[in-house]
Short mmCIF file of C-alpha atoms and ligand atoms in Angstrom, two decimals:
data_model
loop_
_atom_site.label_atom_id
_atom_site.label_comp_id
_atom_site.label_asym_id
_atom_site.label_seq_id
_atom_site.Cartn_x
_atom_site.Cartn_y
_atom_site.Cartn_z
CA MET E 3 -29.40 16.71 -7.75
CA SER E 4 -27.84 14.76 -4.74
CA CYS E 5 -24.22 14.34 -6.46
CA LYS E 6 -21.10 14.77 -4.26
CA VAL E 7 -18.25 16.22 -6.69
CA VAL E 8 -15.04 15.59 -4.60
CA LEU E 9 -11.71 17.73 -5.46
CA ALA E 10 -8.33 16.15 -5.42
CA GLN E 11 -6.78 18.76 -3.34
CA GLY E 12 -9.21 17.72 -0.41
CA ILE E 13 -8.37 13.71 -1.34
CA SER E 14 -4.49 14.44 -1.74
CA ALA E 15 -4.39 16.43 2.00
CA SER E 16 -4.14 13.87 4.06
CA TYR E 17 -1.11 12.19 2.22
CA ARG E 18 0.68 15.68 1.76
CA GLU E 19 0.19 16.35 5.60
CA GLU E 20 1.60 12.98 6.32
CA LEU E 21 4.62 13.38 3.95
CA LYS E 22 5.26 16.89 5.70
CA ASN E 23 5.02 15.63 9.16
CA THR E 24 7.51 12.50 8.13
CA ILE E 25 9.71 15.01 6.24
CA LYS E 26 9.99 17.40 9.34
CA SER E 27 9.88 15.02 12.05
CA ARG E 28 12.96 12.87 10.75
CA ASN E 29 14.75 15.98 9.61
CA ILE E 30 15.32 14.36 5.88
CA ARG E 31 15.37 16.43 2.51
CA PRO E 32 14.63 13.67 -0.27
CA LYS E 33 15.38 15.35 -3.83
CA LEU E 34 13.44 14.59 -6.87
CA VAL E 35 14.71 16.08 -10.01
CA GLY E 36 12.20 16.23 -12.85
CA PHE E 37 13.05 16.00 -16.50
CA LEU E 38 11.11 18.40 -18.79
CA ALA E 39 11.95 17.92 -22.71
CA ASN E 40 9.01 18.52 -24.25
CA GLU E 41 6.65 21.58 -24.88
CA ASP E 42 3.47 19.85 -23.90
CA PRO E 43 1.53 22.23 -21.81
CA ALA E 44 -0.13 19.98 -19.77
CA ALA E 45 3.27 18.53 -18.55
CA ALA E 46 4.55 21.94 -17.94
CA LYS E 47 1.18 22.39 -15.53
CA TYR E 48 2.18 19.12 -14.07
CA ALA E 49 5.71 20.60 -13.25
CA GLU E 50 4.22 23.31 -11.72
CA TRP E 51 2.22 21.59 -9.17
CA THR E 52 4.89 19.09 -8.56
CA ALA E 53 7.14 21.95 -7.77
CA LYS E 54 4.48 23.61 -5.39
CA THR E 55 3.49 20.43 -3.85
CA CYS E 56 7.12 19.71 -3.18
CA ALA E 57 7.69 23.48 -1.61
CA GLU E 58 5.05 22.62 0.52
CA THR E 59 5.93 18.96 1.93
CA GLY E 60 9.86 19.66 2.14
CA VAL E 61 10.58 17.77 -0.48
CA GLU E 62 13.42 19.23 -2.85
CA PHE E 63 12.55 19.67 -6.27
CA GLU E 64 14.82 20.47 -9.24
CA LEU E 65 13.06 20.51 -12.81
CA ARG E 66 15.72 20.32 -15.58
CA THR E 67 14.98 20.94 -19.07
CA CYS E 68 16.88 20.01 -22.03
CA ALA E 69 16.51 18.53 -25.59
CA ARG E 70 15.23 15.43 -26.20
CA ASN E 71 18.04 13.95 -27.90
CA ASP E 72 20.18 15.25 -24.73
CA LEU E 73 17.75 13.48 -22.07
CA GLU E 74 19.06 10.05 -21.94
CA ASP E 75 22.54 11.28 -20.83
CA LYS E 76 20.75 13.93 -18.37
CA ILE E 77 19.31 10.56 -17.18
CA ILE E 78 22.06 8.77 -16.42
CA GLU E 79 24.02 11.53 -14.86
CA ALA E 80 21.38 11.90 -12.14
CA ASN E 81 21.37 7.61 -11.98
CA GLN E 82 24.76 8.30 -10.86
CA ASP E 83 24.64 11.41 -8.29
CA ALA E 84 24.01 9.92 -4.95
CA GLY E 85 22.43 13.59 -3.87
CA VAL E 86 19.22 12.61 -6.31
CA HIS E 87 17.17 10.01 -4.78
CA GLY E 88 14.10 10.26 -7.32
CA ILE E 89 13.91 10.99 -10.95
CA MET E 90 11.05 11.26 -12.92
CA VAL E 91 10.16 12.52 -16.90
CA TYR E 92 7.77 14.50 -18.37
CA TYR E 93 6.50 12.05 -20.93
CA PRO E 94 5.46 11.55 -24.18
CA VAL E 95 9.04 12.84 -25.28
CA PHE E 96 9.30 11.26 -28.20
CA GLY E 97 5.81 9.63 -28.26
CA ASP E 98 6.88 6.24 -29.45
CA ARG E 99 8.82 3.09 -28.25
CA GLN E 100 11.80 5.39 -27.55
CA ASP E 101 9.96 6.75 -24.24
CA GLN E 102 9.73 3.21 -23.07
CA TYR E 103 13.24 2.86 -23.43
CA LEU E 104 14.26 6.04 -21.80
CA GLN E 105 11.47 4.65 -18.73
CA ASN E 106 14.53 1.78 -18.34
CA VAL E 107 16.92 3.88 -18.41
CA VAL E 108 15.88 5.82 -15.26
CA ASP E 109 17.72 3.41 -12.29
CA VAL E 110 14.84 1.29 -10.42
CA SER E 111 16.12 2.81 -7.23
CA LYS E 112 15.04 5.97 -8.36
CA ASP E 113 12.13 5.62 -10.33
CA VAL E 114 9.59 7.66 -8.69
CA GLU E 115 6.99 6.97 -11.21
CA GLY E 116 7.43 2.99 -11.09
CA LEU E 117 7.49 2.72 -14.83
CA HIS E 118 10.98 0.68 -15.13
CA HIS E 119 9.89 -2.66 -16.30
CA LYS E 120 10.85 -4.64 -12.91
CA TYR E 121 8.27 -3.09 -11.30
CA VAL E 122 5.67 -2.69 -14.13
CA TYR E 123 6.27 -6.63 -14.39
CA ASN E 124 5.81 -7.20 -10.79
CA MET E 125 2.51 -5.36 -10.65
CA TYR E 126 0.96 -6.98 -13.33
CA HIS E 127 1.94 -10.12 -11.80
CA ASN E 128 0.25 -9.33 -8.30
CA ILE E 129 3.75 -9.37 -7.00
CA ARG E 130 4.04 -7.21 -4.35
CA PHE E 131 7.24 -6.83 -2.40
CA LEU E 132 11.12 -6.30 -3.84
CA ASP E 133 12.61 -8.58 -1.47
CA GLU E 134 11.68 -12.08 0.16
CA ALA E 135 11.62 -10.85 3.59
CA LYS E 136 8.52 -8.70 2.36
CA THR E 137 10.48 -5.48 3.89
CA LYS E 138 10.34 -3.04 0.82
CA LYS E 139 6.82 -2.69 -1.26
CA CYS E 140 7.06 -2.26 -4.92
CA ILE E 141 7.10 1.14 -6.42
CA ILE E 142 3.12 1.28 -8.32
CA PRO E 143 3.11 3.74 -11.13
CA CYS E 144 1.64 6.95 -9.44
CA THR E 145 -1.17 7.98 -11.54
CA PRO E 146 -2.74 4.45 -11.30
CA LEU E 147 -1.67 4.13 -7.63
CA GLY E 148 -3.28 7.79 -7.29
CA LEU E 149 -6.71 6.38 -8.82
CA VAL E 150 -6.98 3.32 -6.53
CA LYS E 151 -6.47 5.90 -3.57
CA VAL E 152 -8.85 8.16 -5.32
CA MET E 153 -11.39 5.12 -4.95
CA GLU E 154 -10.35 4.22 -1.49
CA TYR E 155 -10.92 7.96 -0.09
CA VAL E 156 -14.94 7.81 -1.69
CA GLY E 157 -15.33 4.17 -0.34
CA VAL E 158 -15.42 2.47 -3.13
CA TYR E 159 -13.46 -0.37 -1.49
CA ASN E 160 -14.46 -2.47 1.34
CA GLY E 161 -12.81 -1.76 4.65
CA ILE E 162 -13.98 -5.02 5.94
CA LEU E 163 -13.11 -7.31 3.41
CA PRO E 164 -9.02 -8.57 3.34
CA HIS E 165 -6.41 -6.70 1.98
CA GLY E 166 -6.00 -7.76 -1.72
CA ASN E 167 -9.95 -8.65 -2.52
CA ARG E 168 -11.77 -5.26 -1.40
CA LEU E 169 -12.96 -4.83 -4.69
CA HIS E 170 -14.72 -8.23 -5.12
CA GLY E 171 -18.05 -7.51 -6.46
CA ARG E 172 -17.22 -3.90 -8.01
CA VAL E 173 -17.79 -3.24 -11.39
CA VAL E 174 -15.39 -0.80 -13.18
CA THR E 175 -15.42 0.67 -16.61
CA ILE E 176 -11.79 2.13 -17.72
CA ILE E 177 -12.38 4.49 -20.92
CA ASN E 178 -8.19 4.36 -21.74
CA ARG E 179 -5.88 1.52 -22.31
CA SER E 180 -2.72 3.48 -22.45
CA GLU E 181 0.62 1.43 -21.06
CA ILE E 182 1.33 4.49 -18.56
CA VAL E 183 -2.25 4.82 -17.09
CA GLY E 184 -5.37 2.69 -18.16
CA ARG E 185 -3.72 -1.04 -18.56
CA PRO E 186 -1.75 -1.09 -15.13
CA LEU E 187 -4.98 0.81 -13.80
CA ALA E 188 -7.35 -1.92 -15.03
CA ALA E 189 -4.65 -4.74 -13.87
CA LEU E 190 -4.36 -3.01 -10.00
CA LEU E 191 -8.52 -3.08 -9.67
CA ALA E 192 -8.94 -6.78 -10.75
CA ASN E 193 -5.72 -7.83 -8.50
CA ASP E 194 -7.92 -6.12 -5.60
CA GLY E 195 -10.77 -8.43 -7.02
CA ALA E 196 -12.84 -6.34 -9.41
CA ARG E 197 -14.24 -7.13 -12.80
CA VAL E 198 -12.76 -4.67 -14.87
CA TYR E 199 -14.07 -3.62 -18.29
CA SER E 200 -11.12 -1.96 -20.20
CA VAL E 201 -11.94 0.39 -23.16
CA ASP E 202 -9.97 1.70 -25.93
CA ILE E 203 -10.40 3.25 -29.20
CA ASN E 204 -10.18 -0.59 -30.65
CA GLY E 205 -12.44 -2.79 -28.36
CA ILE E 206 -13.31 -3.89 -25.14
CA GLN E 207 -11.33 -6.31 -23.16
CA GLU E 208 -12.27 -7.64 -19.71
CA PHE E 209 -10.14 -8.28 -16.51
CA HIS E 210 -11.13 -10.45 -14.13
CA ARG E 211 -9.94 -12.73 -11.28
CA GLY E 212 -13.12 -15.38 -11.69
CA VAL E 213 -15.84 -16.18 -9.75
CA GLY E 214 -14.77 -16.18 -6.25
CA LEU E 215 -11.40 -14.63 -6.62
CA GLN E 216 -10.31 -18.29 -7.83
CA LEU E 217 -6.93 -17.11 -9.58
CA LYS E 218 -4.25 -15.59 -7.45
CA LYS E 219 -3.63 -12.83 -10.30
CA HIS E 220 -5.99 -11.28 -12.76
CA GLU E 221 -6.83 -12.62 -16.19
CA VAL E 222 -7.40 -11.22 -19.86
CA THR E 223 -10.18 -11.69 -21.99
CA GLU E 224 -10.78 -10.10 -25.17
CA THR E 225 -14.94 -9.37 -25.75
CA THR E 226 -17.30 -8.00 -28.04
CA LEU E 227 -18.94 -5.70 -25.78
CA LYS E 228 -19.76 -1.66 -26.50
CA VAL E 229 -19.61 0.98 -24.18
CA GLU E 230 -23.06 0.80 -24.23
CA ASP E 231 -23.38 -2.49 -22.92
CA VAL E 232 -20.72 -1.82 -20.05
CA LEU E 233 -21.41 1.59 -18.97
CA PRO E 234 -24.95 0.42 -17.20
CA LEU E 235 -23.24 -2.13 -15.13
CA SER E 236 -20.55 -0.30 -13.91
CA ASP E 237 -20.41 0.96 -10.15
CA VAL E 238 -17.19 3.16 -11.25
CA VAL E 239 -16.55 4.80 -14.77
CA ILE E 240 -12.75 6.04 -15.05
CA THR E 241 -11.81 8.15 -17.93
CA GLY E 242 -8.95 9.43 -19.31
CA VAL E 243 -9.71 10.06 -23.01
CA PRO E 244 -6.86 12.72 -24.51
CA SER E 245 -9.20 14.78 -26.69
CA PRO E 246 -11.54 18.08 -25.75
CA SER E 247 -14.45 16.74 -27.85
CA TYR E 248 -15.22 13.18 -26.03
CA LYS E 249 -17.67 12.86 -23.86
CA VAL E 250 -18.73 10.01 -21.81
CA PRO E 251 -22.46 9.60 -22.82
CA SER E 252 -24.07 10.59 -19.36
CA ASN E 253 -27.68 8.97 -20.27
CA LEU E 254 -26.08 5.31 -19.95
CA ILE E 255 -24.30 5.82 -16.58
CA ARG E 256 -25.77 3.93 -13.67
CA ASP E 257 -27.79 5.85 -11.17
CA GLY E 258 -25.71 6.16 -8.27
CA ALA E 259 -21.99 5.48 -10.08
CA VAL E 260 -19.05 6.91 -8.90
CA CYS E 261 -17.29 8.53 -12.13
CA ILE E 262 -13.93 9.95 -12.17
CA ASN E 263 -12.03 11.74 -14.74
CA PHE E 264 -8.22 11.91 -15.00
CA SER E 265 -8.19 12.91 -18.35
CA THR E 266 -6.63 16.67 -18.67
CA PHE E 267 -10.18 17.47 -20.81
CA LYS E 268 -13.37 17.07 -19.01
CA ASN E 269 -14.61 13.90 -20.33
CA PHE E 270 -17.71 14.10 -18.51
CA ASP E 271 -20.40 16.70 -19.20
CA GLY E 272 -20.18 18.73 -15.87
CA GLU E 273 -23.63 19.34 -15.22
CA GLU E 274 -25.26 15.94 -17.23
CA ILE E 275 -23.03 13.83 -14.77
CA LYS E 276 -24.20 15.07 -11.32
CA LYS E 277 -28.02 14.26 -12.43
CA LYS E 278 -26.97 10.74 -12.57
CA ALA E 279 -23.74 9.57 -10.29
CA ALA E 280 -23.52 9.80 -6.59
CA ILE E 281 -19.88 11.12 -6.89
CA TYR E 282 -18.39 12.32 -9.01
CA VAL E 283 -14.56 13.60 -9.08
CA PRO E 284 -13.59 15.67 -12.10
CA ALA E 285 -9.52 15.44 -11.84
CA VAL E 286 -6.71 13.73 -10.33
CA GLY E 287 -3.86 15.25 -10.59
CA LYS E 288 -2.88 16.44 -7.18
CA VAL E 289 -3.39 13.03 -6.18
CA THR E 290 -1.02 11.77 -8.47
CA VAL E 291 2.23 14.30 -7.38
CA ALA E 292 1.14 13.00 -3.89
CA MET E 293 1.94 9.56 -4.68
CA LEU E 294 5.04 10.52 -6.80
CA GLU E 295 6.23 12.19 -3.28
CA ARG E 296 4.82 8.81 -1.49
CA ASN E 297 7.08 6.99 -3.82
CA LEU E 298 10.23 9.10 -3.45
CA VAL E 299 10.53 8.91 0.75
CA ARG E 300 9.87 5.17 -0.10
CA LEU E 301 12.88 5.29 -2.57
CA TYR E 302 14.75 7.32 -0.10
CA ASP E 303 14.71 5.01 2.53
CA TYR E 304 15.64 1.88 0.64
CA GLN E 305 18.42 3.56 -0.97
CA ASN E 306 19.72 4.51 2.67
CA GLN E 307 18.96 0.78 4.03
CA ASP E 308 21.04 -0.64 0.88
CA ARG E 309 24.03 1.99 1.84
CA ALA E 310 23.76 0.50 5.34
CA ALA E 311 23.97 -2.72 4.52
P1 LIG Z 9 -2.63 7.77 -24.79
O1 LIG Z 9 -2.52 8.78 -25.88
O2 LIG Z 9 -1.10 7.22 -24.08
O3 LIG Z 9 -4.14 6.77 -24.43
C1 LIG Z 9 -5.18 7.43 -24.81
C2 LIG Z 9 -6.45 6.25 -24.27
O4 LIG Z 9 -7.65 6.49 -24.73
C3 LIG Z 9 -6.26 4.87 -25.49
O5 LIG Z 9 -6.06 3.74 -24.81
C4 LIG Z 9 -6.66 4.99 -26.63
O6 LIG Z 9 -7.10 4.03 -27.32
C5 LIG Z 9 -8.18 5.44 -25.61
N1 LIG Z 9 -9.17 6.17 -26.29
C6 LIG Z 9 -8.98 7.34 -27.30
N2 LIG Z 9 -10.13 7.81 -27.66
C7 LIG Z 9 -10.90 6.87 -27.19
C8 LIG Z 9 -12.38 7.11 -27.79
N3 LIG Z 9 -12.94 7.97 -28.49
N4 LIG Z 9 -12.85 5.68 -26.87
C9 LIG Z 9 -12.37 5.06 -25.76
N5 LIG Z 9 -10.85 5.12 -26.12
C10 LIG Z 9 -10.22 6.50 -26.42
O7 LIG Z 9 -3.12 9.05 -23.42
P2 LIG Z 9 -2.39 8.50 -22.09
O8 LIG Z 9 -1.03 8.93 -21.54
O9 LIG Z 9 -3.20 7.79 -20.97
O10 LIG Z 9 -2.99 9.97 -21.13
C11 LIG Z 9 -4.46 10.11 -21.08
C12 LIG Z 9 -4.82 11.23 -20.72
O11 LIG Z 9 -4.67 11.50 -19.19
C13 LIG Z 9 -4.30 12.73 -21.21
O12 LIG Z 9 -5.26 13.80 -20.93
C14 LIG Z 9 -2.96 13.08 -20.16
O13 LIG Z 9 -2.80 14.59 -19.77
C15 LIG Z 9 -4.10 12.31 -19.03
N6 LIG Z 9 -3.13 11.97 -17.84
C16 LIG Z 9 -3.46 12.36 -16.47
C17 LIG Z 9 -2.80 11.91 -15.44
C18 LIG Z 9 -3.08 12.63 -14.11
O14 LIG Z 9 -2.21 12.39 -13.00
N7 LIG Z 9 -3.62 13.42 -13.86
C19 LIG Z 9 -1.60 11.39 -15.80
C20 LIG Z 9 -1.33 10.91 -16.81
C21 LIG Z 9 -2.11 11.14 -17.76
#
């Protein structure tokens, strides 16, 4: 078995180091507030990692727990507090459209997760800057962004191609089409040139920019394809099915593929996948947290620029 197992700890190391150096050399103390209003053990674990990484890099992190019906008021309070530079919420809170509403209650200038409609819209439309002068990059949702960084780290992005086209020729299957991770990730990768098969419980959509990347931003087409059709074609398989019993069929994975799991559960059979994959990334949580902090430092700078203007 020649599979290389790549851990999120190693992938995130250079980002954590860079954050630590930036915060120390500039003598700044950006503050992130995390709101926990559910009983989800995965959310508590994510909060624990956030606290640990923040302590290591020099970010001030405060976890605020509250009842879910108080969350909106608590977010508004943090929006108005100039001492808070970034806000995040551990979802799901209500598990329905109210969560989408709450994502838009977080002030756009403090949204470290990049879930506000403005950021989501810009991402789907391949708008990469907030201003015309192109001085402020848009915030990208941190789990999809983390997955992009994982793919850069393991060499899926081709560095000799221009930025924005570095996935030209790559075929990627993503098993998850949630609004938080799977659909934005499919759009990001297709905008960067990949042909993406986006799988959910109801079927498969294809995201792409056409032959020769003729389109400026991706388009989406419905397909009648099945998982057994797309897995053997895929250079990269990314999965995030929130179920302990779900396993990606290893026999369908292309020999030498890159396999990445972002679900809390192990969607790949650890032993079987190593017989097929060239690279296996079993989890990505630590990269997500590093992206969260990177977004925080960016927003901290934007807030200071706006105050100085
Ligand atoms: P979700 O429930 O909103 O979405 C699940 C998606 O998987 C849906 O698109 C659904 O159709 C699809 N799906 C479910 N069963 C399927 C099947 N059998 N075949 C094909 N598709 C199937 O969940 P979510 O918020 O996207 O989270 C998914 C997982 O990712 C969870 O385990 C969550 O904890 C984890 N997560 C990890 C990170 C991280 O940074 N590591 C961040 C966010 C979420």
